[in-house]
mmCIF file of C-alpha atoms in Angstrom:
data_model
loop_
_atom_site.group_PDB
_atom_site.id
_atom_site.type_symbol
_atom_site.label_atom_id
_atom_site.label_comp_id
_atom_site.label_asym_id
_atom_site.label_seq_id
_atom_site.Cartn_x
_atom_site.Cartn_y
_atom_site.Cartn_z
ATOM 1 C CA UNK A 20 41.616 104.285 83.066
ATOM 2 C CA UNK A 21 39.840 107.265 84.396
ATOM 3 C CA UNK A 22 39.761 105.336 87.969
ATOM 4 C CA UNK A 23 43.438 104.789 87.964
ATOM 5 C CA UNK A 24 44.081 108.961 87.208
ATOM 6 C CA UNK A 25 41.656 109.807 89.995
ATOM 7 C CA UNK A 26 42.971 107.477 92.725
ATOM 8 C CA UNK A 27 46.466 109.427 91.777
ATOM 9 C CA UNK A 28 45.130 112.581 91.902
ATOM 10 C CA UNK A 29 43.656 111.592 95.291
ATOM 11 C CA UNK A 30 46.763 110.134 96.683
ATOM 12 C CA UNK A 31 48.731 113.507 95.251
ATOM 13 C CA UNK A 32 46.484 115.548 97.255
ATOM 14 C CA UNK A 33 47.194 113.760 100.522
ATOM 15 C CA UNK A 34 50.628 113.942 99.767
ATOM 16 C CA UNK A 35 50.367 117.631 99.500
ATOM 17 C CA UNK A 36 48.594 118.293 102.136
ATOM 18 C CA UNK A 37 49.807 116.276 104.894
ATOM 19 C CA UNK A 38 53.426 116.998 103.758
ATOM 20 C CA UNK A 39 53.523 120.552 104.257
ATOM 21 C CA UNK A 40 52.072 119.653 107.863
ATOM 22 C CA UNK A 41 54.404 117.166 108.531
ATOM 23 C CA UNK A 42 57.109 119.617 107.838
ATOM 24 C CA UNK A 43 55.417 122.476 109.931
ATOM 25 C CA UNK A 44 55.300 120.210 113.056
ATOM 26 C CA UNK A 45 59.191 118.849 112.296
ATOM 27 C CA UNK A 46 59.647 122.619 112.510
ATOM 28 C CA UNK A 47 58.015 123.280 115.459
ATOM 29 C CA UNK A 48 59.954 119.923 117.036
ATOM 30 C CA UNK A 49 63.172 121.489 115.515
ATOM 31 C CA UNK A 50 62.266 124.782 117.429
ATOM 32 C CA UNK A 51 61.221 123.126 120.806
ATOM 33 C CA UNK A 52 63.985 121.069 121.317
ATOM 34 C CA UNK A 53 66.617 123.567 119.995
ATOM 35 C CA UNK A 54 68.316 122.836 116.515
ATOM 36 C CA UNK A 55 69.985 125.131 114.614
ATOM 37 C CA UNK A 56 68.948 126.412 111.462
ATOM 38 C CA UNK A 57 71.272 124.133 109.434
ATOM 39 C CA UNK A 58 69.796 120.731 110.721
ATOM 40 C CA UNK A 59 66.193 122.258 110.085
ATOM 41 C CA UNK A 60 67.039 123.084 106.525
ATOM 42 C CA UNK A 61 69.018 120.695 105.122
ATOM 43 C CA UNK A 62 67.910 117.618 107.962
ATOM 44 C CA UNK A 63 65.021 118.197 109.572
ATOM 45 C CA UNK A 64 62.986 119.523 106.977
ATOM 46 C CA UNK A 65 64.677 117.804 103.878
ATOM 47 C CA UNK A 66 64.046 114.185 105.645
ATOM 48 C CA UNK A 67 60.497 115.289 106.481
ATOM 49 C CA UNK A 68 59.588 116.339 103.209
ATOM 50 C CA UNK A 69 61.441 112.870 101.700
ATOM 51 C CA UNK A 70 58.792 110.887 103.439
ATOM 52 C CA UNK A 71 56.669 110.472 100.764
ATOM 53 C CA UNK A 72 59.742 108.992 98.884
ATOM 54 C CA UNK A 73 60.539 107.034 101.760
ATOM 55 C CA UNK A 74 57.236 105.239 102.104
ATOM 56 C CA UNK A 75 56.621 104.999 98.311
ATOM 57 C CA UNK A 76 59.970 103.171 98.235
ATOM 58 C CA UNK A 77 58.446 100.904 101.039
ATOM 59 C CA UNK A 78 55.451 100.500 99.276
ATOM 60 C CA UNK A 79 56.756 99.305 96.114
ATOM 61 C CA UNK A 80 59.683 96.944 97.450
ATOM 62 C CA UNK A 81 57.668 95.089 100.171
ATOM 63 C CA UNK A 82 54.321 95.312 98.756
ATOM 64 C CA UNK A 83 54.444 95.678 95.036
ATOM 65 C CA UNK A 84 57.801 93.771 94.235
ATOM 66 C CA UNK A 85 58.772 96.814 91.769
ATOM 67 C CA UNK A 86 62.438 98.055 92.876
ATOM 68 C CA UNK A 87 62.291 99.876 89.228
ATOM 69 C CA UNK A 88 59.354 101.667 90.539
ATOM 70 C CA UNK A 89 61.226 102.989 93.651
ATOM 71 C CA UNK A 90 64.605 103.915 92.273
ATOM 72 C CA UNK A 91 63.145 105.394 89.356
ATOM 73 C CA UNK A 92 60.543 107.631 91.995
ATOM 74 C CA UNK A 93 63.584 108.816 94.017
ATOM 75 C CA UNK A 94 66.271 109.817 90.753
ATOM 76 C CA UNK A 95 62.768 111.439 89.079
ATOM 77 C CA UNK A 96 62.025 113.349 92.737
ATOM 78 C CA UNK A 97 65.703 115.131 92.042
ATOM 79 C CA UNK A 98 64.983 116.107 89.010
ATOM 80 C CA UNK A 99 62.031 117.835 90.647
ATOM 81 C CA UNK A 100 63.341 119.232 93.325
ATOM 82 C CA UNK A 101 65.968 120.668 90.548
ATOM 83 C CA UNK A 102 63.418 121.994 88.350
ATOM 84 C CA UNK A 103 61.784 123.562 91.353
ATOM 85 C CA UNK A 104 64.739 125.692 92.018
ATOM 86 C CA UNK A 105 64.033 127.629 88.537
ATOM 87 C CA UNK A 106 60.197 127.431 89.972
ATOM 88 C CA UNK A 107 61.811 129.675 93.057
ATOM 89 C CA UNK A 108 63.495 131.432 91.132
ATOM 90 C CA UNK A 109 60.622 132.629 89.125
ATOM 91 C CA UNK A 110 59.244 133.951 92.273
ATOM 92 C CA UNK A 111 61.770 135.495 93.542
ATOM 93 C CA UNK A 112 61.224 138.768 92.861
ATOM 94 C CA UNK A 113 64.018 141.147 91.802
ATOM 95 C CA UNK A 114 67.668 139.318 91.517
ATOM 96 C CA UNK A 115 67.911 136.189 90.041
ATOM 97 C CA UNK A 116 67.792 133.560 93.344
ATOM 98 C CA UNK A 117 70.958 132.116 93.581
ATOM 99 C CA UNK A 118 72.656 135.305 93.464
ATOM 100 C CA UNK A 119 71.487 136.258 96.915
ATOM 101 C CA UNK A 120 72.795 132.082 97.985
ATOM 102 C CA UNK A 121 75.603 131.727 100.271
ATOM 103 C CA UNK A 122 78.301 129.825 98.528
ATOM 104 C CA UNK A 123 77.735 127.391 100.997
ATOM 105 C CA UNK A 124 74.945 125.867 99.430
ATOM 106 C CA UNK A 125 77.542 124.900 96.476
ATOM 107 C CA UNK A 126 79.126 122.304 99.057
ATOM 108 C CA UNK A 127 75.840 120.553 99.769
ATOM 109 C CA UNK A 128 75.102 120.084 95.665
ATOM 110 C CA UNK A 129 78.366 118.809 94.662
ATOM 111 C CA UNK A 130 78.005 116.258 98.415
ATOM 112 C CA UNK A 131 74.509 115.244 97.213
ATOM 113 C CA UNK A 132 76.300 114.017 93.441
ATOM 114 C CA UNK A 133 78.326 111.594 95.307
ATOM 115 C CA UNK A 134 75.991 108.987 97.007
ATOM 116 C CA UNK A 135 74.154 109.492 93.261
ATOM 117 C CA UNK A 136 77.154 108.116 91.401
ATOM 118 C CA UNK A 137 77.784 105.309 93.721
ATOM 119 C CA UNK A 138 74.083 104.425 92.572
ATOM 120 C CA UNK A 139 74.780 104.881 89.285
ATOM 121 C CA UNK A 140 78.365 102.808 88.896
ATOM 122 C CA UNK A 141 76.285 100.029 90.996
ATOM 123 C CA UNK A 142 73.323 100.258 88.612
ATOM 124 C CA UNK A 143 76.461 99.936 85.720
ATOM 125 C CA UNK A 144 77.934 97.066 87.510
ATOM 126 C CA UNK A 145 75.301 94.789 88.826
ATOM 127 C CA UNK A 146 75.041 93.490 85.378
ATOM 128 C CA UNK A 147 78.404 93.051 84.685
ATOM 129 C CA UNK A 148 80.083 91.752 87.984
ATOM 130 C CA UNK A 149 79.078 89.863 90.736
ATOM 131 C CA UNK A 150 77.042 91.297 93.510
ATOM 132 C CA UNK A 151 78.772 91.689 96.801
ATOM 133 C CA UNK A 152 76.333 92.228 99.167
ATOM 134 C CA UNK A 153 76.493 91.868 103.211
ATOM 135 C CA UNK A 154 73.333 90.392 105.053
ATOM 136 C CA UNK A 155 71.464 90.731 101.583
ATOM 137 C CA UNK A 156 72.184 94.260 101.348
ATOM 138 C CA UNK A 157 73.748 95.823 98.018
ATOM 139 C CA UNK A 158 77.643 97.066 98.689
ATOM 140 C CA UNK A 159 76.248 99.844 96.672
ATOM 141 C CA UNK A 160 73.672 100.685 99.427
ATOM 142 C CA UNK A 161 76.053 100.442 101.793
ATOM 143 C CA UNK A 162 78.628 103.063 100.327
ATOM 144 C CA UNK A 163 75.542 105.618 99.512
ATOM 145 C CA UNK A 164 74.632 105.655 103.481
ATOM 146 C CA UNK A 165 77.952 105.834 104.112
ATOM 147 C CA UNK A 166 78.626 108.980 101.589
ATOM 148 C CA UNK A 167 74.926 110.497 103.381
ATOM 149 C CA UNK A 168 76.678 110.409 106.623
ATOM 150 C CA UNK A 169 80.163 112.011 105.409
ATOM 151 C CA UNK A 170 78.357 114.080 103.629
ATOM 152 C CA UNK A 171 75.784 115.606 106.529
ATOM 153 C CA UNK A 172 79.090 115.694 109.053
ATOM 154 C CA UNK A 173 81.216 117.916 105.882
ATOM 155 C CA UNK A 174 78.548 120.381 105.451
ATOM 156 C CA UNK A 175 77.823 120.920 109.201
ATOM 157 C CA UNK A 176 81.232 121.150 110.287
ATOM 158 C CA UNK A 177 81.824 123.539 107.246
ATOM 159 C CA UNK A 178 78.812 125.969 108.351
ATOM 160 C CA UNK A 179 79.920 126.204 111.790
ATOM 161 C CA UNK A 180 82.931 127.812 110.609
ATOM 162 C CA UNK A 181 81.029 130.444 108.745
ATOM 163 C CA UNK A 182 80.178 132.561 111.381
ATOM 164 C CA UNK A 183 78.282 135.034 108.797
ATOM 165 C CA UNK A 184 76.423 131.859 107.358
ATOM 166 C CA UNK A 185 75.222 130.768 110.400
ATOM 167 C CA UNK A 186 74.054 134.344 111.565
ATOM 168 C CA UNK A 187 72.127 134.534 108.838
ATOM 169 C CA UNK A 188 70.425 131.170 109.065
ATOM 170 C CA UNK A 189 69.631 132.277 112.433
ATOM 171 C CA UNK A 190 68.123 135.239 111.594
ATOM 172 C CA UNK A 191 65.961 133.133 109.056
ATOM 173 C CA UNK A 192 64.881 130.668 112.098
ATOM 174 C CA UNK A 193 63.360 133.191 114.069
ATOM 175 C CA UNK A 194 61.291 134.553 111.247
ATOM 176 C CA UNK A 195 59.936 131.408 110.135
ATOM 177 C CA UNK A 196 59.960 129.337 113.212
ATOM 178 C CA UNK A 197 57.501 130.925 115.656
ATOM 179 C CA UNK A 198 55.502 128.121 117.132
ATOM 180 C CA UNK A 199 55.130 129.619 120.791
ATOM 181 C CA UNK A 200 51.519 128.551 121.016
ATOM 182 C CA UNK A 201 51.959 124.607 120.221
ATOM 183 C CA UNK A 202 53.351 122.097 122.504
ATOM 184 C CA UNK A 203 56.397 119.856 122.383
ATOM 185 C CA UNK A 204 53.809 117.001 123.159
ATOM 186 C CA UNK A 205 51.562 118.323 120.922
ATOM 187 C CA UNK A 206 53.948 118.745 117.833
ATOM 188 C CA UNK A 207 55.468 115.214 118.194
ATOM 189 C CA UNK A 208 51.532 113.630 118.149
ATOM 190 C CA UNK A 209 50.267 115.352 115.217
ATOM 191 C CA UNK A 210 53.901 115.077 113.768
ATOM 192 C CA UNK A 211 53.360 110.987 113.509
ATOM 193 C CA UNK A 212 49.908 111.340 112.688
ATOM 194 C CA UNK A 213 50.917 113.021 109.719
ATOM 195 C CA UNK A 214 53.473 110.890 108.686
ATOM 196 C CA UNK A 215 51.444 107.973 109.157
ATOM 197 C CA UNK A 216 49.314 109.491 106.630
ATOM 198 C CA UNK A 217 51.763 110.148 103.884
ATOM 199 C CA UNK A 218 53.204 106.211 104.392
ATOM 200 C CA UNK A 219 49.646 105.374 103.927
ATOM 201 C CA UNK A 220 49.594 107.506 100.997
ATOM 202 C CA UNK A 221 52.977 106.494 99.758
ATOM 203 C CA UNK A 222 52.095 102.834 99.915
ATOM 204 C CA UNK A 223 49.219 103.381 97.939
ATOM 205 C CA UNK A 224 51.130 105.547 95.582
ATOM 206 C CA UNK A 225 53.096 102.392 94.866
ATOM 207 C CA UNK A 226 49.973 100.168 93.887
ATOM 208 C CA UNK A 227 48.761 103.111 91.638
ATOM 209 C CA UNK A 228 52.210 103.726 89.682
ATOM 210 C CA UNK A 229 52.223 99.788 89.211
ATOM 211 C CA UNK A 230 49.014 99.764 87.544
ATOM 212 C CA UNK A 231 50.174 103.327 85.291
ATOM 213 C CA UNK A 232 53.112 101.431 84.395
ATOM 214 C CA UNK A 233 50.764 98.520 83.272
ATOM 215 C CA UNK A 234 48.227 101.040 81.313
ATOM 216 C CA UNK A 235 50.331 103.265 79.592
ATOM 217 C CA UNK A 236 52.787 100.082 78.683
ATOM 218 C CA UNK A 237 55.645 101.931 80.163
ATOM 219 C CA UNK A 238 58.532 100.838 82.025
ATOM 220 C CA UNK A 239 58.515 100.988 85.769
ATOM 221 C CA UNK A 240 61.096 103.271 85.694
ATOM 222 C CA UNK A 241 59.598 105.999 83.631
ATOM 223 C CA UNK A 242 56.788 105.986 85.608
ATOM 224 C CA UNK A 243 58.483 106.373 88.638
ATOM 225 C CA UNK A 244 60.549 109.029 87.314
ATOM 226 C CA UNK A 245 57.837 111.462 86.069
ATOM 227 C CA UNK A 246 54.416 110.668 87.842
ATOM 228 C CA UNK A 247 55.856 109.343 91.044
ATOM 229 C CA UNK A 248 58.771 111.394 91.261
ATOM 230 C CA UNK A 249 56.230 115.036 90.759
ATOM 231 C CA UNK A 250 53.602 113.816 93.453
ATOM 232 C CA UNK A 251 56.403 113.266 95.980
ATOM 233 C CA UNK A 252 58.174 116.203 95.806
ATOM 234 C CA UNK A 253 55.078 117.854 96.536
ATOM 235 C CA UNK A 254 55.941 118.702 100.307
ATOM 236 C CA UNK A 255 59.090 120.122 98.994
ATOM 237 C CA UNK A 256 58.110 122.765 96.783
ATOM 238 C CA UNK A 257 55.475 123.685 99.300
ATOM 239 C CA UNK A 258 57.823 124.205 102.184
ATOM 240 C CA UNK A 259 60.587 125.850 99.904
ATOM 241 C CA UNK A 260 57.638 128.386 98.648
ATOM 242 C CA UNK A 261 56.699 129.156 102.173
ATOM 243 C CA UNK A 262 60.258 129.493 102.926
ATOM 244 C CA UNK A 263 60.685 132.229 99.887
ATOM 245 C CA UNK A 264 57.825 134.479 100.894
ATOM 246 C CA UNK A 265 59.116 135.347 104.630
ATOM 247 C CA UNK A 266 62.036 136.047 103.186
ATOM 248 C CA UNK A 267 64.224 132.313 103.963
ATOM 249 C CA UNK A 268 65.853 131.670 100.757
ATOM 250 C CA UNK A 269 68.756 130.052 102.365
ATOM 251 C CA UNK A 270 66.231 127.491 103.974
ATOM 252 C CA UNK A 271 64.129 127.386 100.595
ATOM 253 C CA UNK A 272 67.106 125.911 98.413
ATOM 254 C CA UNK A 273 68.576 123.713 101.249
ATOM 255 C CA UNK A 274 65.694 122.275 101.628
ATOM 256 C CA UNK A 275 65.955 121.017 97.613
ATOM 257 C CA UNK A 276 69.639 120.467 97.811
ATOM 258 C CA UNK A 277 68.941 118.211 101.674
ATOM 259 C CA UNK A 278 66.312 116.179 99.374
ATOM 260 C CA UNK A 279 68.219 115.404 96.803
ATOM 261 C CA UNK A 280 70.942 114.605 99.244
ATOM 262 C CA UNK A 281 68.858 112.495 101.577
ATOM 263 C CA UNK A 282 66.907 110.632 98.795
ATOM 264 C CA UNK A 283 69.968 108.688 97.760
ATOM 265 C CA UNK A 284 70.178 107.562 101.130
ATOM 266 C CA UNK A 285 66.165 106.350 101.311
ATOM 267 C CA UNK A 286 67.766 103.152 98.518
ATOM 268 C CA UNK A 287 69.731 102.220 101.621
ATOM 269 C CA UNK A 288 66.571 101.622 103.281
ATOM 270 C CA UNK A 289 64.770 99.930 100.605
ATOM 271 C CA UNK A 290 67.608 97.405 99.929
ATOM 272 C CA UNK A 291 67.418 96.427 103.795
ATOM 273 C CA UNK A 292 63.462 96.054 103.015
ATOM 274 C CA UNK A 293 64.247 94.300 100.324
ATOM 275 C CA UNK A 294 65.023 90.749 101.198
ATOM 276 C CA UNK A 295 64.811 88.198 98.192
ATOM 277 C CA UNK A 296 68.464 89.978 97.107
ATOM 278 C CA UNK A 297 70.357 92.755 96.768
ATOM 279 C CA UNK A 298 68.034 95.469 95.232
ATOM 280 C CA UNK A 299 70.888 96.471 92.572
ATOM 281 C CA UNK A 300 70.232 93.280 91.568
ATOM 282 C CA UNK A 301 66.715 94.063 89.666
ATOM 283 C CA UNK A 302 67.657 97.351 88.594
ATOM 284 C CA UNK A 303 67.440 99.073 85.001
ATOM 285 C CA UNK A 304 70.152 100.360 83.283
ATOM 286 C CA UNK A 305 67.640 103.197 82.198
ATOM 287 C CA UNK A 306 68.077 104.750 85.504
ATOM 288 C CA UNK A 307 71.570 106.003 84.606
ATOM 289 C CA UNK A 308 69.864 108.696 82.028
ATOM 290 C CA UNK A 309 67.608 110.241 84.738
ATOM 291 C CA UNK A 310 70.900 109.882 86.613
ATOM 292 C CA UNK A 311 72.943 112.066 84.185
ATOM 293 C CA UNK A 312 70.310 114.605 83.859
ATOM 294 C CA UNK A 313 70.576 114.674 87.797
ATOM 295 C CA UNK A 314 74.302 115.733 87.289
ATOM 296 C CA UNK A 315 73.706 117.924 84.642
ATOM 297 C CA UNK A 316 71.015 119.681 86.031
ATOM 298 C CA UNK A 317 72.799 120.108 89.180
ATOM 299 C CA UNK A 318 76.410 120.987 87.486
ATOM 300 C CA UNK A 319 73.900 124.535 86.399
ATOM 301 C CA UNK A 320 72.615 125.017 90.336
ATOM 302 C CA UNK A 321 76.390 124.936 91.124
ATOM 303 C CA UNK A 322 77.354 127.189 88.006
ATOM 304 C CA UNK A 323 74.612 129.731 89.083
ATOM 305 C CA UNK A 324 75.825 129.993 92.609
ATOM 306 C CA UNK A 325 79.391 130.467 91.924
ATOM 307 C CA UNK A 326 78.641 133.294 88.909
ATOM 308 C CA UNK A 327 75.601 134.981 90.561
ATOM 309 C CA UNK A 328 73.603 136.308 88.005
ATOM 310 C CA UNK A 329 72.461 140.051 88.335
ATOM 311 C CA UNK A 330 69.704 140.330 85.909
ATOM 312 C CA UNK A 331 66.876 138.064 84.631
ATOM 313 C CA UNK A 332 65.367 137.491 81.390
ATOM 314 C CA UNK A 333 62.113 139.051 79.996
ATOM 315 C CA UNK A 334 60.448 135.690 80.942
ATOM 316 C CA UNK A 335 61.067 136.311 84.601
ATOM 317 C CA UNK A 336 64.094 134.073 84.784
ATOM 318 C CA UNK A 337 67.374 133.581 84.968
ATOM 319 C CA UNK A 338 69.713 132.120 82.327
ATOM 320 C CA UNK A 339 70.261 128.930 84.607
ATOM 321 C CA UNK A 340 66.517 128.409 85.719
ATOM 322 C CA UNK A 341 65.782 127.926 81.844
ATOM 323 C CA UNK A 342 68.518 125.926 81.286
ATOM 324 C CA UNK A 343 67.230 123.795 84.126
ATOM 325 C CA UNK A 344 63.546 123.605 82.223
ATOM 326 C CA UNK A 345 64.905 122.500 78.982
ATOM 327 C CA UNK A 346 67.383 119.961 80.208
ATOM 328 C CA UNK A 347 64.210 118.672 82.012
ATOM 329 C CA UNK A 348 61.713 118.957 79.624
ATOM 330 C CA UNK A 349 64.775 116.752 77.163
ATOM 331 C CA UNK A 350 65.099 114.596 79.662
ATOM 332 C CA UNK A 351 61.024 113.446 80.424
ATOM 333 C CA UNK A 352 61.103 113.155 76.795
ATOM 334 C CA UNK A 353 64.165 110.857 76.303
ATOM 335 C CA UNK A 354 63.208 108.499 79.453
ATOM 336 C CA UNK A 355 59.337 108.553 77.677
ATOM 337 C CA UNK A 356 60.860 106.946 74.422
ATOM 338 C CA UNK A 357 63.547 104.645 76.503
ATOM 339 C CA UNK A 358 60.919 103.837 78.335
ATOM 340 C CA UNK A 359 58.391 102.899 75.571
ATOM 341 C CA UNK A 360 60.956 100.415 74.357
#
């Protein structure tokens, strides 16, 4: 037992590591070849940070056979990311965080439920109608990558009409990306080197959660949901911390928000991997919990940026961050005893 915590503690410290460099040198590639501030925040960065989730979903479809383990990692890594906002939030010093959010941000969190409720009506479904499914991939899958897409093209075209946004996000970039003294060439190379670490890492990550799972005589799900799910948002809260202490808060929550959004869009991926059938097809109906505390958890996010608290509590945070800390702590909880079953 003690060999199966260490080799996760091991593979968690890759992940952290390498992550935050893999983002640093997607900024600095962001930078070079002239993004904007919105692709780096809720694209660039988000999808850099997701590839832990990315190659722990590859990991446990093509290598493990788990699908449970992979869905569960990516709905457990939102709840993360979530909880990480109220993390943020306890940092931020002064205000309450979201009050000093553009409203903008509220578009991206309602665009990333979407793509999750297609998952979650498939997940419903797949026991209860027939799968349709096109070249072996889910109909389900297909619809989420399609709501990624609709959703990416909404929220850019919506910032480029906010001339004030985008100023600000600007001003942002050139405070946090100052990479002058590294290479195009050189950013790209250590870039994939990086990455190839975390897939190595994430593949691993799936062998290790299989064998928790096993142990602790918990369902796949559960596992991937709370030990999988924390170790792979890793990169996230360590960009989104960076991003806080220069002063980027609008980059520090996109980044969350991009995640969550771009993680329903990795099951895409892992249903083409996945070629015996349809991924939705092996799912548990247990995933729909982590699912609703996903919405829930996400319905405070939105409530906090459209009332914009002015004061914080004695504990250092706001009304919304602790509501974000119990519905997660309720949540763990409920998918432990589901999960025991």
């Amino acid at each position: 037992m003690t060999l199966i915590w260490l080799k996760f503690i091991i593979s968690t410290i890759i992940i952290f590591f390498t992550g935050k460099r893999v983002a640093k040198y997607g900024d600095v590639i962001a930078e070079k070849t002239g993004l904007g501030g919105l692709w780096i925040g809720l694209i660039l960065v988000a999808i850099a940070t997701s590839l832990p989730e990315i190659f722990t979903g590859v990991g446990s479809t093509v290598f493990v056979n788990a699908p449970d383990l992979t869905v569960g990692n990516l709905f457990g890594a939102n709840t993360y990311n979530l909880l990480n906002i109220s993390l943020l939030d306890f940092l931020n010093k002064g205000s309450p965080l979201l009050s000093s959010i553009s409203i903008g941000q509220l578009l991206t969190a309602g665009l990333s439920l979407i793509p999750l409720l297609i998952a979650s009506i498939g997940i419903f479904l797949s026991i209860r109608l027939p799968q349709l499914s096109f070249i072996n991939i889910s109909l389900y899958s297909i619809l989420i990558l399609i709501a990624y897409l609709i959703a990416v093209r909404t929220i850019f075209r919506f910032e480029r009409n906010q001339q004030q946004i985008s100023r600000e996000l600007r001003k942002e970039e050139e405070i946090l990306l100052k990479y002058n003294d590294i290479p195009l060439k050189r950013a790209c190379i250590l870039y994939g080197l990086f990455a190839i670490m975390i897939a190595g890492a994430g593949i691993w990550l799936a062998y290790i959660g299989e064998e928790l799972a096993q142990l602790l005589s918990l369902g796949q799900n559960f596992v991937g949901s709370l030990f999988l799910g924390f170790a792979t948002t890793l990169p996230e809260i360590t960009v989104s911390v960076a991003a806080l202490r220069i002063g980027a808060k609008e980059l520090a929550v996109a980044n969350m928000l991009g995640s969550n959004l771009f993680n329903m869009a990795i099951i895409f991926i892992n249903d083409a991997l996945y070629r015996k059938a349809p991924i939705f097809n092996f799912l548990s109906q247990q995933h729909i919990f982590t699912a609703f505390v996903v919405i829930f958890m996400t319905a405070i996010v939105c409530a906090g940026l459209v009332l914009k608290p002015k004061k914080k509590t004695k504990l250092g945070l706001s009304n919304y961050a602790i509501c974000l800390i119990v519905i997660f702590i309720l949540g763990a909880y409920i998918n432990s005893i589901l999960g025991s079953k």
